[in-house]
């Protein structure tokens, strides 16, 4: 379906009913109130346009909480270093049955972003929410809590997750986000990183779209203000806004949220002329926490904001461990050092955290262990991949430790989700898939886990030679040209991944096509061919399209 309808509303241009104006979050643990109204929030005498220019969002769902996010944009009508913001949460799309409400402040210090973390009454439940500020109400959003941790897998039934990565604004329209936004049966969107790109205007982009999708700021982003402006630029995209409005996100960064090929102490193109890398990294991390609906680490430890690895228990159906393979513990890229015994990709602290979580998942009888991370885990041969220092090939000893841990502790049903590579792959994950005595590609014997690699949403694909099944007998899917996303369908019996591809990136078009389905059955630890997963029925309604704009109170 082509979508080029433009509507004039309140002095601002909108597309398909969503605002298109170009232009450390303050959090609240306010207890719920059962009032059906929220006391009027002071408008400070504001006379400008609707301040919800960058939309609304939710994320990091728990069984009794979900982060809610927005940003307040003052068009200059008032001078204020803090702006009061109200919010309401309800069980119905019209916000009549309110179950929680509260207030927070959008401050200059947090770039006028707001995050609240209210308590919610029911697990595994869809909620609707809105903000109020400066005499306007925001668009109405939709979010969802996850099942109680002790809910048996058989009672969770099915969970569907959309998986995305590598969303470069300059390489085209976010049509994959648009298609995900239409699907009411998605419980959450997993973003595996490269949510933004740091490059200057004109570099690594589709030059034919430079007038339609200009990047702000024009320079390579280095300072805190630069990173904030780049997020603001991306968040004016109406399809990204709509995806955030309809679904909670669970996100981790990759390298481009900081700089290309980042590691804990540097980055590929960061030179002394650009200043301190550590200062740049921490500016990027601060902007990420301000602009993303992520739950902040509440500890006062110096590097607390770097710890974005975290765990979500979707009942006893699955544990989701979101990892940082990029900046928390990664040592400098050096393929020649790959087999050094103590080589670190996750870092010792995060690695031990993961092992303890996987043991806990086994103890509590979680059916699946799902790892959301950035770079290809499976041993992988190809023109670039074989000697790549960037993927787990460059940290082989760290991979050996992880696979040995899975094998030694008899941990079945591990599913790895991977972004970064701008291609679609699927692997049986084995210690040595190239040794016929170690792995049988026909039966899957010798496989310890499975891995699904996500295509880029828009970023340039770079096909390479000699990386197909002829060189990689454990590889079950290879598409290095198409863009789109993955849909993960999880039941007690099987975990299936479907790949969906967009038809174009050069114009807004939310149509997609199903390309491939692969699944792993419980206790088998290898992949087999599957047909397209069926939609989940009897799901809560999407937030209404006519509630996608901010309105004057």
Coordinates of C-alpha atoms in Angstrom, one line a residue:
X1 CA 0.0 0.0 0.0
X2 CA 1.5 3.3 -1.1
X3 CA 1.1 6.1 1.5
X4 CA 1.7 9.6 0.3
X5 CA -1.4 11.4 1.7
X6 CA -0.5 14.7 3.3
X7 CA -2.8 16.4 5.7
X8 CA -2.5 19.9 7.1
X9 CA -3.2 20.0 10.9
X10 CA -2.7 22.7 13.5
X11 CA -0.1 24.5 11.3
X12 CA 2.1 21.4 11.0
X13 CA 2.5 19.1 8.1
X14 CA 1.5 15.5 8.9
X15 CA 1.7 12.3 6.9
X16 CA -0.9 9.6 7.5
X17 CA -1.8 11.4 10.7
X18 CA 1.6 11.6 12.3
X19 CA 3.6 14.8 13.0
X20 CA 6.5 15.4 10.6
X21 CA 7.9 18.7 12.0
X22 CA 11.7 18.7 11.9
X23 CA 13.4 20.0 14.5
X24 CA 19.5 11.7 31.1
X25 CA 15.7 11.3 30.9
X26 CA 13.8 12.3 34.0
X27 CA 12.1 9.2 35.4
X28 CA 9.2 8.6 37.8
X29 CA 8.1 5.7 39.9
X30 CA 4.8 7.4 40.7
X31 CA 2.3 5.0 42.2
X32 CA -0.8 4.4 40.3
X33 CA -3.9 6.5 40.9
X34 CA -7.4 5.2 40.1
X35 CA -8.8 8.6 39.1
X36 CA -10.4 8.9 35.7
X37 CA -8.9 12.3 35.2
X38 CA -5.5 13.8 35.6
X39 CA -5.3 17.3 37.2
X40 CA -4.5 19.8 34.5
X41 CA -0.8 20.1 33.9
X42 CA 0.5 23.7 33.9
X43 CA 0.9 24.9 30.3
X44 CA 3.3 27.6 31.4
X45 CA 1.6 30.0 29.1
X46 CA 2.8 28.1 26.0
X47 CA 1.3 29.4 22.7
X48 CA 3.2 27.2 20.3
X49 CA 2.5 24.1 18.2
X50 CA 2.0 20.6 19.6
X51 CA 5.2 19.7 21.5
X52 CA 5.2 15.9 20.8
X53 CA 7.3 16.3 17.7
X54 CA 9.3 13.1 18.3
X55 CA 6.3 10.9 19.2
X56 CA 6.0 8.6 22.1
X57 CA 7.5 5.2 22.9
X58 CA 7.5 2.3 25.4
X59 CA 10.1 -0.3 26.3
X60 CA 11.7 -2.8 28.6
X61 CA 8.4 -4.5 29.6
X62 CA 8.3 -6.4 32.9
X63 CA 5.3 -8.3 34.4
X64 CA 4.3 -5.1 36.3
X65 CA 6.0 -2.2 34.7
X66 CA 6.8 -0.7 31.3
X67 CA 9.0 2.3 30.5
X68 CA 7.0 5.1 28.8
X69 CA 8.9 7.8 26.9
X70 CA 8.4 11.1 25.2
X71 CA 10.1 14.4 24.4
X72 CA 8.7 17.9 24.9
X73 CA 9.7 20.3 22.1
X74 CA 9.2 23.9 22.9
X75 CA 9.1 26.0 19.7
X76 CA 10.3 29.1 21.5
X77 CA 6.9 30.3 22.8
X78 CA 8.2 30.1 26.4
X79 CA 11.5 30.1 28.2
X80 CA 11.8 27.1 30.6
X81 CA 14.4 24.8 31.9
X82 CA 11.8 22.3 33.1
X83 CA 8.4 21.5 31.8
X84 CA 5.8 19.5 33.8
X85 CA 4.4 16.4 32.0
X86 CA 1.5 14.2 33.0
X87 CA 0.7 10.7 31.9
X88 CA -2.3 8.3 32.0
X89 CA -2.4 4.5 31.4
X90 CA -5.6 2.6 30.6
X91 CA -6.9 -0.8 29.6
X92 CA -8.9 0.6 26.6
X93 CA -7.8 2.5 23.5
X94 CA -10.0 5.5 24.4
X95 CA -8.3 5.9 27.8
X96 CA -11.5 5.6 29.8
X97 CA -10.6 2.9 32.2
X98 CA -7.5 4.5 33.7
X99 CA -5.3 2.3 35.9
X100 CA -2.3 4.5 36.5
X101 CA -1.4 8.2 36.2
X102 CA 1.3 10.5 37.4
X103 CA 3.7 13.4 36.7
X104 CA 7.3 13.9 35.7
X105 CA 9.5 16.8 34.6
X106 CA 11.1 17.2 31.2
X107 CA 14.3 19.2 31.9
X108 CA 17.0 20.9 30.0
X109 CA 19.5 18.5 31.6
X110 CA 17.8 15.5 30.0
X111 CA 17.3 17.3 26.6
X112 CA 13.6 17.6 27.6
X113 CA 13.1 13.8 27.3
X114 CA 10.9 12.1 29.8
X115 CA 10.9 8.5 31.0
X116 CA 8.4 7.1 33.6
X117 CA 8.3 3.6 35.0
X118 CA 4.9 3.2 36.6
X119 CA 3.5 0.1 38.3
X120 CA 0.8 -1.7 36.4
X121 CA -1.8 -4.1 37.8
X122 CA -1.7 -7.0 35.4
X123 CA 1.0 -9.1 33.7
X124 CA 0.6 -10.2 30.1
X125 CA -1.8 -7.4 29.4
X126 CA -2.1 -4.7 26.7
X127 CA -2.3 -1.1 27.9
X128 CA -2.8 2.3 26.3
X129 CA -1.3 5.5 27.4
X130 CA -0.8 9.2 26.6
X131 CA 1.1 12.2 27.9
X132 CA 0.0 15.8 28.5
X133 CA 2.2 18.9 28.4
X134 CA 2.0 22.6 27.5
X135 CA -1.7 22.4 26.9
X136 CA -1.6 19.4 24.5
X137 CA -2.2 15.7 24.8
X138 CA 0.1 13.4 23.0
X139 CA -0.8 10.7 20.5
X140 CA -2.3 7.6 22.2
X141 CA 0.2 4.7 22.5
X142 CA -0.1 1.0 23.1
X143 CA 2.2 -1.3 25.1
X144 CA 2.2 -4.6 26.9
X145 CA 3.5 -6.2 30.0
X146 CA 5.0 -9.7 29.9
X147 CA 3.8 -12.9 31.7
X148 CA 4.7 -13.6 35.3
X149 CA 8.0 -15.4 35.6
X150 CA 6.4 -18.5 37.2
X151 CA 3.6 -18.9 34.6
X152 CA 4.0 -22.4 33.0
X153 CA 5.0 -22.4 29.4
X154 CA 1.9 -24.2 28.4
X155 CA -0.2 -21.3 29.8
X156 CA 1.8 -18.6 28.0
X157 CA 0.8 -20.2 24.7
X158 CA 2.6 -18.2 22.0
X159 CA 4.8 -15.1 21.9
X160 CA 5.7 -13.2 18.7
X161 CA 8.7 -10.9 18.6
X162 CA 9.8 -8.6 15.7
X163 CA 13.6 -8.4 15.3
X164 CA 15.3 -5.5 13.6
X165 CA 18.7 -4.0 13.2
X166 CA 20.8 -1.6 11.1
X167 CA 18.3 1.2 10.4
X168 CA 20.2 3.9 8.5
X169 CA 18.0 7.0 7.9
X170 CA 19.9 8.1 4.8
X171 CA 19.6 4.8 3.0
X172 CA 15.9 4.8 2.6
X173 CA 12.4 4.8 4.1
X174 CA 11.7 2.7 7.2
X175 CA 9.2 0.5 5.5
X176 CA 10.0 -2.5 7.7
X177 CA 9.0 -0.4 10.8
X178 CA 5.8 0.5 9.0
X179 CA 4.9 -3.1 8.4
X180 CA 5.7 -4.2 12.0
X181 CA 3.5 -1.3 13.3
X182 CA 0.4 -2.9 11.6
X183 CA 0.7 -6.2 13.3
X184 CA -1.3 -6.4 16.5
X185 CA 0.0 -9.8 17.5
X186 CA 3.6 -8.7 18.2
X187 CA 4.4 -8.6 21.9
X188 CA 7.6 -6.6 21.5
X189 CA 10.2 -5.3 19.0
X190 CA 13.8 -6.4 19.6
X191 CA 16.3 -3.8 18.2
X192 CA 19.7 -5.4 18.0
X193 CA 21.6 -2.2 17.4
X194 CA 22.6 0.4 14.8
X195 CA 19.4 2.3 15.6
X196 CA 21.2 5.5 14.4
X197 CA 24.4 6.0 12.4
X198 CA 27.1 8.5 13.3
X199 CA 28.5 9.4 9.8
X200 CA 28.5 12.9 8.3
X201 CA 25.9 13.9 5.6
X202 CA 26.8 12.5 2.2
X203 CA 28.8 9.5 3.5
X204 CA 27.3 6.0 3.5
X205 CA 23.9 6.9 2.3
X206 CA 21.7 6.8 -0.8
X207 CA 22.7 10.0 -2.6
X208 CA 19.4 10.1 -4.5
X209 CA 17.5 10.6 -1.3
X210 CA 19.6 13.4 0.1
X211 CA 16.9 16.0 -0.3
X212 CA 14.1 13.7 0.9
X213 CA 15.9 12.3 3.9
X214 CA 18.6 14.9 5.0
X215 CA 20.6 14.1 8.1
X216 CA 21.0 16.4 11.0
X217 CA 23.5 17.5 12.1
X218 CA 25.5 17.5 8.9
X219 CA 28.8 16.7 10.6
X220 CA 30.0 13.4 12.0
X221 CA 28.5 13.2 15.5
X222 CA 31.0 13.5 18.3
X223 CA 29.6 15.7 21.1
X224 CA 26.5 15.2 23.3
X225 CA 24.6 17.8 21.4
X226 CA 25.5 16.0 18.1
X227 CA 24.2 12.7 19.3
X228 CA 21.0 14.3 20.7
X229 CA 20.3 16.0 17.3
X230 CA 20.9 12.8 15.4
X231 CA 18.4 10.9 17.5
X232 CA 15.9 13.8 17.1
X233 CA 16.4 13.6 13.3
X234 CA 15.7 9.8 13.2
X235 CA 12.7 10.2 15.5
X236 CA 10.9 12.5 13.2
X237 CA 10.5 9.5 10.8
X238 CA 6.8 8.8 10.9
X239 CA 7.1 5.0 10.4
X240 CA 9.6 4.7 13.3
X241 CA 7.2 6.8 15.4
X242 CA 4.3 4.6 14.6
X243 CA 6.3 1.4 15.3
X244 CA 7.2 2.9 18.7
X245 CA 3.6 4.0 19.3
X246 CA 2.2 0.5 18.8
X247 CA 4.8 -1.8 20.4
X248 CA 7.2 -1.8 23.3
X249 CA 10.9 -2.0 22.2
X250 CA 13.7 -4.0 23.9
X251 CA 16.9 -2.5 22.5
X252 CA 20.6 -2.7 22.7
X253 CA 23.3 -0.7 21.0
X254 CA 25.8 -1.9 18.4
X255 CA 28.7 0.2 17.2
X256 CA 27.1 3.1 15.2
X257 CA 25.3 4.4 18.2
X258 CA 28.9 5.4 19.2
X259 CA 31.2 5.0 16.2
X260 CA 32.0 2.4 13.5
X261 CA 33.7 -0.7 14.9
X262 CA 33.7 0.5 18.5
X263 CA 35.3 -1.4 21.3
X264 CA 35.6 -0.4 24.9
X265 CA 38.7 1.7 24.3
X266 CA 38.4 3.1 20.8
X267 CA 36.8 2.9 17.4
X268 CA 37.9 2.4 13.8
X269 CA 37.7 6.0 12.6
X270 CA 38.1 7.8 15.9
X271 CA 41.4 9.7 15.9
X272 CA 43.1 12.1 18.4
X273 CA 41.9 15.0 16.3
X274 CA 38.3 14.2 17.3
X275 CA 39.1 14.5 21.0
X276 CA 38.8 11.9 23.8
X277 CA 37.2 8.6 22.7
X278 CA 36.0 8.0 26.3
X279 CA 34.3 11.4 26.4
X280 CA 32.7 10.7 23.0
X281 CA 31.5 7.2 24.1
X282 CA 30.0 8.5 27.3
X283 CA 28.2 11.3 25.4
X284 CA 26.8 8.7 23.1
X285 CA 25.7 6.5 26.0
X286 CA 24.0 9.5 27.7
X287 CA 22.1 10.4 24.6
X288 CA 21.1 6.8 24.1
X289 CA 19.6 6.6 27.6
X290 CA 17.8 9.9 27.1
X291 CA 16.3 9.0 23.7
X292 CA 15.5 5.3 24.0
X293 CA 12.8 3.7 26.2
X294 CA 15.3 1.7 28.1
X295 CA 15.2 1.1 31.9
X296 CA 18.3 2.8 33.4
X297 CA 20.6 1.1 35.9
X298 CA 19.6 2.5 39.3
X299 CA 23.0 1.9 40.9
X300 CA 25.5 4.7 41.5
X301 CA 28.4 2.8 40.1
X302 CA 30.6 4.7 37.7
X303 CA 30.0 2.6 34.7
X304 CA 26.3 1.8 35.5
X305 CA 25.0 3.4 32.3
X306 CA 27.3 1.1 30.2
X307 CA 25.5 -2.0 31.6
X308 CA 22.7 -2.4 29.2
X309 CA 22.9 -6.2 29.2
X310 CA 19.7 -7.3 30.9
X311 CA 17.2 -10.2 31.2
X312 CA 13.5 -10.6 30.7
X313 CA 11.5 -13.7 31.8
X314 CA 8.5 -14.4 29.6
X315 CA 6.9 -16.8 32.0
X316 CA 8.5 -20.2 31.8
X317 CA 8.3 -20.1 28.0
X318 CA 11.6 -18.3 27.5
X319 CA 14.3 -16.1 29.1
X320 CA 15.6 -13.3 26.9
X321 CA 19.1 -12.2 27.7
X322 CA 20.0 -9.0 25.8
X323 CA 23.8 -8.7 25.5
X324 CA 26.4 -6.0 24.7
X325 CA 29.1 -7.5 22.4
X326 CA 30.3 -4.1 21.4
X327 CA 31.5 -1.6 24.1
X328 CA 31.2 -3.0 27.6
X329 CA 33.8 -5.7 27.5
X330 CA 35.1 -6.0 23.9
X331 CA 38.8 -5.8 23.6
X332 CA 40.4 -4.2 20.5
X333 CA 39.7 -5.8 17.2
X334 CA 42.6 -8.1 16.3
X335 CA 41.9 -11.3 14.3
X336 CA 45.4 -12.6 15.0
X337 CA 44.6 -12.6 18.8
X338 CA 41.4 -14.5 18.4
X339 CA 42.6 -17.7 20.2
X340 CA 44.3 -16.0 23.1
X341 CA 42.9 -17.9 26.1
X342 CA 41.6 -14.8 28.0
X343 CA 40.3 -12.9 25.0
X344 CA 37.2 -10.9 25.9
X345 CA 34.1 -10.0 23.8
X346 CA 31.5 -9.8 26.5
X347 CA 33.9 -9.0 29.3
X348 CA 34.4 -11.1 32.4
X349 CA 31.6 -9.5 34.3
X350 CA 29.0 -9.8 31.6
X351 CA 30.1 -13.3 30.6
X352 CA 29.7 -14.6 34.2
X353 CA 26.3 -12.8 34.4
X354 CA 25.2 -14.7 31.3
X355 CA 26.3 -18.1 32.6
X356 CA 24.5 -17.5 35.9
X357 CA 21.4 -16.5 34.0
X358 CA 21.4 -19.5 31.8
X359 CA 21.9 -21.8 34.8
X360 CA 19.0 -20.0 36.5
X361 CA 16.9 -20.5 33.3
X362 CA 17.6 -24.2 33.4
X363 CA 16.8 -24.4 37.1
X364 CA 13.4 -22.7 36.7
X365 CA 12.6 -24.8 33.7
X366 CA 12.4 -22.0 31.1
X367 CA 11.8 -23.8 27.8
X368 CA 14.0 -21.5 25.7
X369 CA 17.1 -19.4 26.3
X370 CA 17.1 -16.6 23.8
X371 CA 20.2 -14.4 23.4
X372 CA 19.8 -11.0 21.7
X373 CA 23.2 -9.7 20.5
X374 CA 25.1 -8.0 17.8
X375 CA 27.7 -10.0 15.9
X376 CA 27.7 -13.5 14.3
X377 CA 28.4 -16.2 16.8
X378 CA 28.6 -19.3 14.7
X379 CA 32.0 -20.2 13.2
X380 CA 31.6 -18.7 9.7
X381 CA 33.7 -18.9 6.5
X382 CA 33.6 -16.3 3.7
X383 CA 35.8 -13.9 1.8
X384 CA 35.5 -11.4 4.6
X385 CA 34.1 -13.4 7.5
X386 CA 36.9 -16.0 7.9
X387 CA 39.5 -13.6 9.2
X388 CA 37.1 -11.0 10.5
X389 CA 38.2 -9.5 13.8
X390 CA 34.7 -7.9 14.2
X391 CA 32.4 -11.0 14.7
X392 CA 32.9 -13.9 17.2
X393 CA 35.5 -15.3 14.7
X394 CA 37.8 -12.6 16.1
X395 CA 37.1 -13.8 19.6
X396 CA 37.2 -17.5 19.2
X397 CA 38.3 -18.3 22.7
X398 CA 35.4 -16.4 24.1
X399 CA 33.1 -18.4 21.7
X400 CA 34.7 -21.6 22.9
X401 CA 34.0 -20.7 26.5
X402 CA 30.3 -20.1 25.8
X403 CA 29.8 -23.2 23.7
X404 CA 31.7 -25.3 26.3
X405 CA 29.5 -23.9 29.0
X406 CA 26.3 -24.8 27.1
X407 CA 27.6 -28.3 26.4
X408 CA 29.0 -29.0 29.8
X409 CA 25.8 -27.9 31.5
X410 CA 23.4 -29.7 29.1
X411 CA 21.6 -26.5 28.3
X412 CA 19.2 -27.2 25.4
X413 CA 17.1 -24.8 23.4
X414 CA 19.5 -21.9 23.1
X415 CA 18.4 -19.5 20.3
X416 CA 20.8 -16.7 19.2
X417 CA 19.5 -13.5 17.5
X418 CA 22.1 -11.5 15.7
X419 CA 22.2 -8.1 13.8
X420 CA 25.1 -6.0 12.4
X421 CA 25.9 -8.0 9.2
X422 CA 23.3 -6.5 6.8
X423 CA 22.4 -10.0 5.6
X424 CA 20.1 -12.9 6.5
X425 CA 21.7 -16.1 7.7
X426 CA 20.6 -19.1 9.8
X427 CA 23.1 -21.5 11.4
X428 CA 23.2 -24.6 13.5
X429 CA 25.8 -23.5 16.1
X430 CA 28.5 -26.1 16.6
X431 CA 32.0 -26.1 18.0
X432 CA 33.5 -27.3 14.7
X433 CA 30.9 -27.5 11.9
X434 CA 33.7 -28.1 9.3
X435 CA 34.6 -31.5 10.8
X436 CA 32.3 -34.3 9.6
X437 CA 33.0 -36.3 12.8
X438 CA 31.9 -33.3 14.9
X439 CA 28.8 -32.2 13.1
X440 CA 26.3 -33.9 10.7
X441 CA 24.5 -31.3 8.6
X442 CA 21.8 -33.8 7.6
X443 CA 20.7 -34.7 11.1
X444 CA 22.0 -31.7 13.1
X445 CA 24.0 -34.0 15.4
X446 CA 26.7 -32.0 17.1
X447 CA 24.8 -28.7 17.1
X448 CA 24.5 -27.0 20.5
X449 CA 22.2 -24.1 19.6
X450 CA 20.7 -22.2 16.6
X451 CA 21.3 -18.7 15.3
X452 CA 19.1 -16.4 13.3
X453 CA 20.8 -13.4 11.6
X454 CA 18.7 -10.3 10.9
X455 CA 18.9 -8.4 7.6
X456 CA 19.5 -4.6 7.7
X457 CA 16.3 -2.6 7.9
X458 CA 17.8 -0.1 5.4
X459 CA 21.6 -0.1 5.6
X460 CA 23.6 -1.0 2.5
X461 CA 24.0 -4.7 1.8
X462 CA 27.5 -5.8 0.9
X463 CA 27.4 -9.4 -0.5
X464 CA 30.6 -11.4 -0.2
X465 CA 31.8 -14.5 -2.0
X466 CA 32.4 -18.0 -0.7
X467 CA 30.2 -17.8 2.4
X468 CA 27.4 -20.1 1.3
X469 CA 26.5 -23.6 2.4
X470 CA 29.4 -25.0 0.3
X471 CA 31.8 -23.4 2.7
X472 CA 29.5 -23.6 5.7
X473 CA 27.7 -26.9 6.0
X474 CA 25.9 -25.7 9.2
X475 CA 24.4 -22.8 7.2
X476 CA 20.6 -23.2 6.5
X477 CA 19.8 -19.8 4.9
X478 CA 21.7 -17.2 3.0
X479 CA 20.3 -13.9 1.6
X480 CA 22.8 -11.1 1.3
X481 CA 20.8 -8.6 -0.7
X482 CA 17.3 -8.0 0.7
X483 CA 16.2 -5.6 3.5
X484 CA 13.6 -6.2 6.1
X485 CA 13.2 -7.9 9.5
X486 CA 12.6 -11.2 11.3
X487 CA 9.5 -12.4 13.0
X488 CA 10.2 -14.9 15.9
X489 CA 7.3 -17.2 16.8
X490 CA 7.8 -19.0 20.1
X491 CA 5.8 -21.8 21.6
X492 CA 6.5 -24.6 24.1
X493 CA 7.1 -27.0 21.2
X494 CA 9.2 -24.9 18.8
X495 CA 10.9 -21.6 18.0
X496 CA 10.5 -20.4 14.5
X497 CA 12.0 -17.5 12.6
X498 CA 10.4 -16.0 9.5
X499 CA 12.2 -13.5 7.3
X500 CA 10.2 -10.7 5.7
X501 CA 11.6 -8.3 3.1
X502 CA 10.5 -4.9 1.9
X503 CA 9.9 -4.2 -1.8
X504 CA 11.6 -0.8 -1.9
X505 CA 13.5 1.7 0.2
X506 CA 13.3 4.7 -2.2
X507 CA 9.6 5.4 -1.4
X508 CA 7.2 4.9 1.5
X509 CA 5.6 1.5 0.9
X510 CA 4.6 -0.8 3.8
X511 CA 4.2 -4.0 1.8
X512 CA 6.5 -6.9 2.6
X513 CA 6.9 -10.5 1.4
X514 CA 7.6 -13.6 3.3
X515 CA 10.9 -15.2 2.2
X516 CA 11.9 -18.0 4.5
X517 CA 10.8 -19.9 7.6
X518 CA 13.1 -22.1 9.8
X519 CA 12.4 -23.6 13.2
X520 CA 14.0 -25.7 15.9
X521 CA 12.0 -28.1 18.0
X522 CA 12.5 -28.4 21.7
X523 CA 15.5 -30.5 22.7
X524 CA 16.8 -30.9 19.1
X525 CA 19.1 -27.8 18.9
X526 CA 19.2 -27.7 15.1
X527 CA 17.2 -26.1 12.3
X528 CA 14.6 -27.6 9.9
X529 CA 12.5 -26.0 7.1
X530 CA 9.2 -24.4 8.1
X531 CA 6.2 -22.8 6.4
X532 CA 5.1 -19.3 7.2
X533 CA 3.9 -18.9 10.8
X534 CA 0.2 -18.2 11.2
X535 CA -1.0 -15.0 12.8
X536 CA -2.0 -15.0 16.4
X537 CA -5.7 -14.4 16.9
X538 CA -7.7 -12.8 19.7
X539 CA -5.2 -10.0 20.3
X540 CA -5.8 -6.5 21.7
X541 CA -6.5 -3.8 19.2
X542 CA -3.8 -1.5 17.9
X543 CA -3.9 2.1 19.0
X544 CA -6.2 3.9 16.6
X545 CA -4.8 5.7 13.6
X546 CA -7.0 8.8 14.4
X547 CA -5.2 9.0 17.8
X548 CA -1.7 9.3 16.3
X549 CA -1.4 13.1 16.6
X550 CA -1.0 15.5 19.5
X551 CA -4.1 17.5 20.2
X552 CA -4.8 20.9 21.9
X553 CA -6.6 20.4 25.2

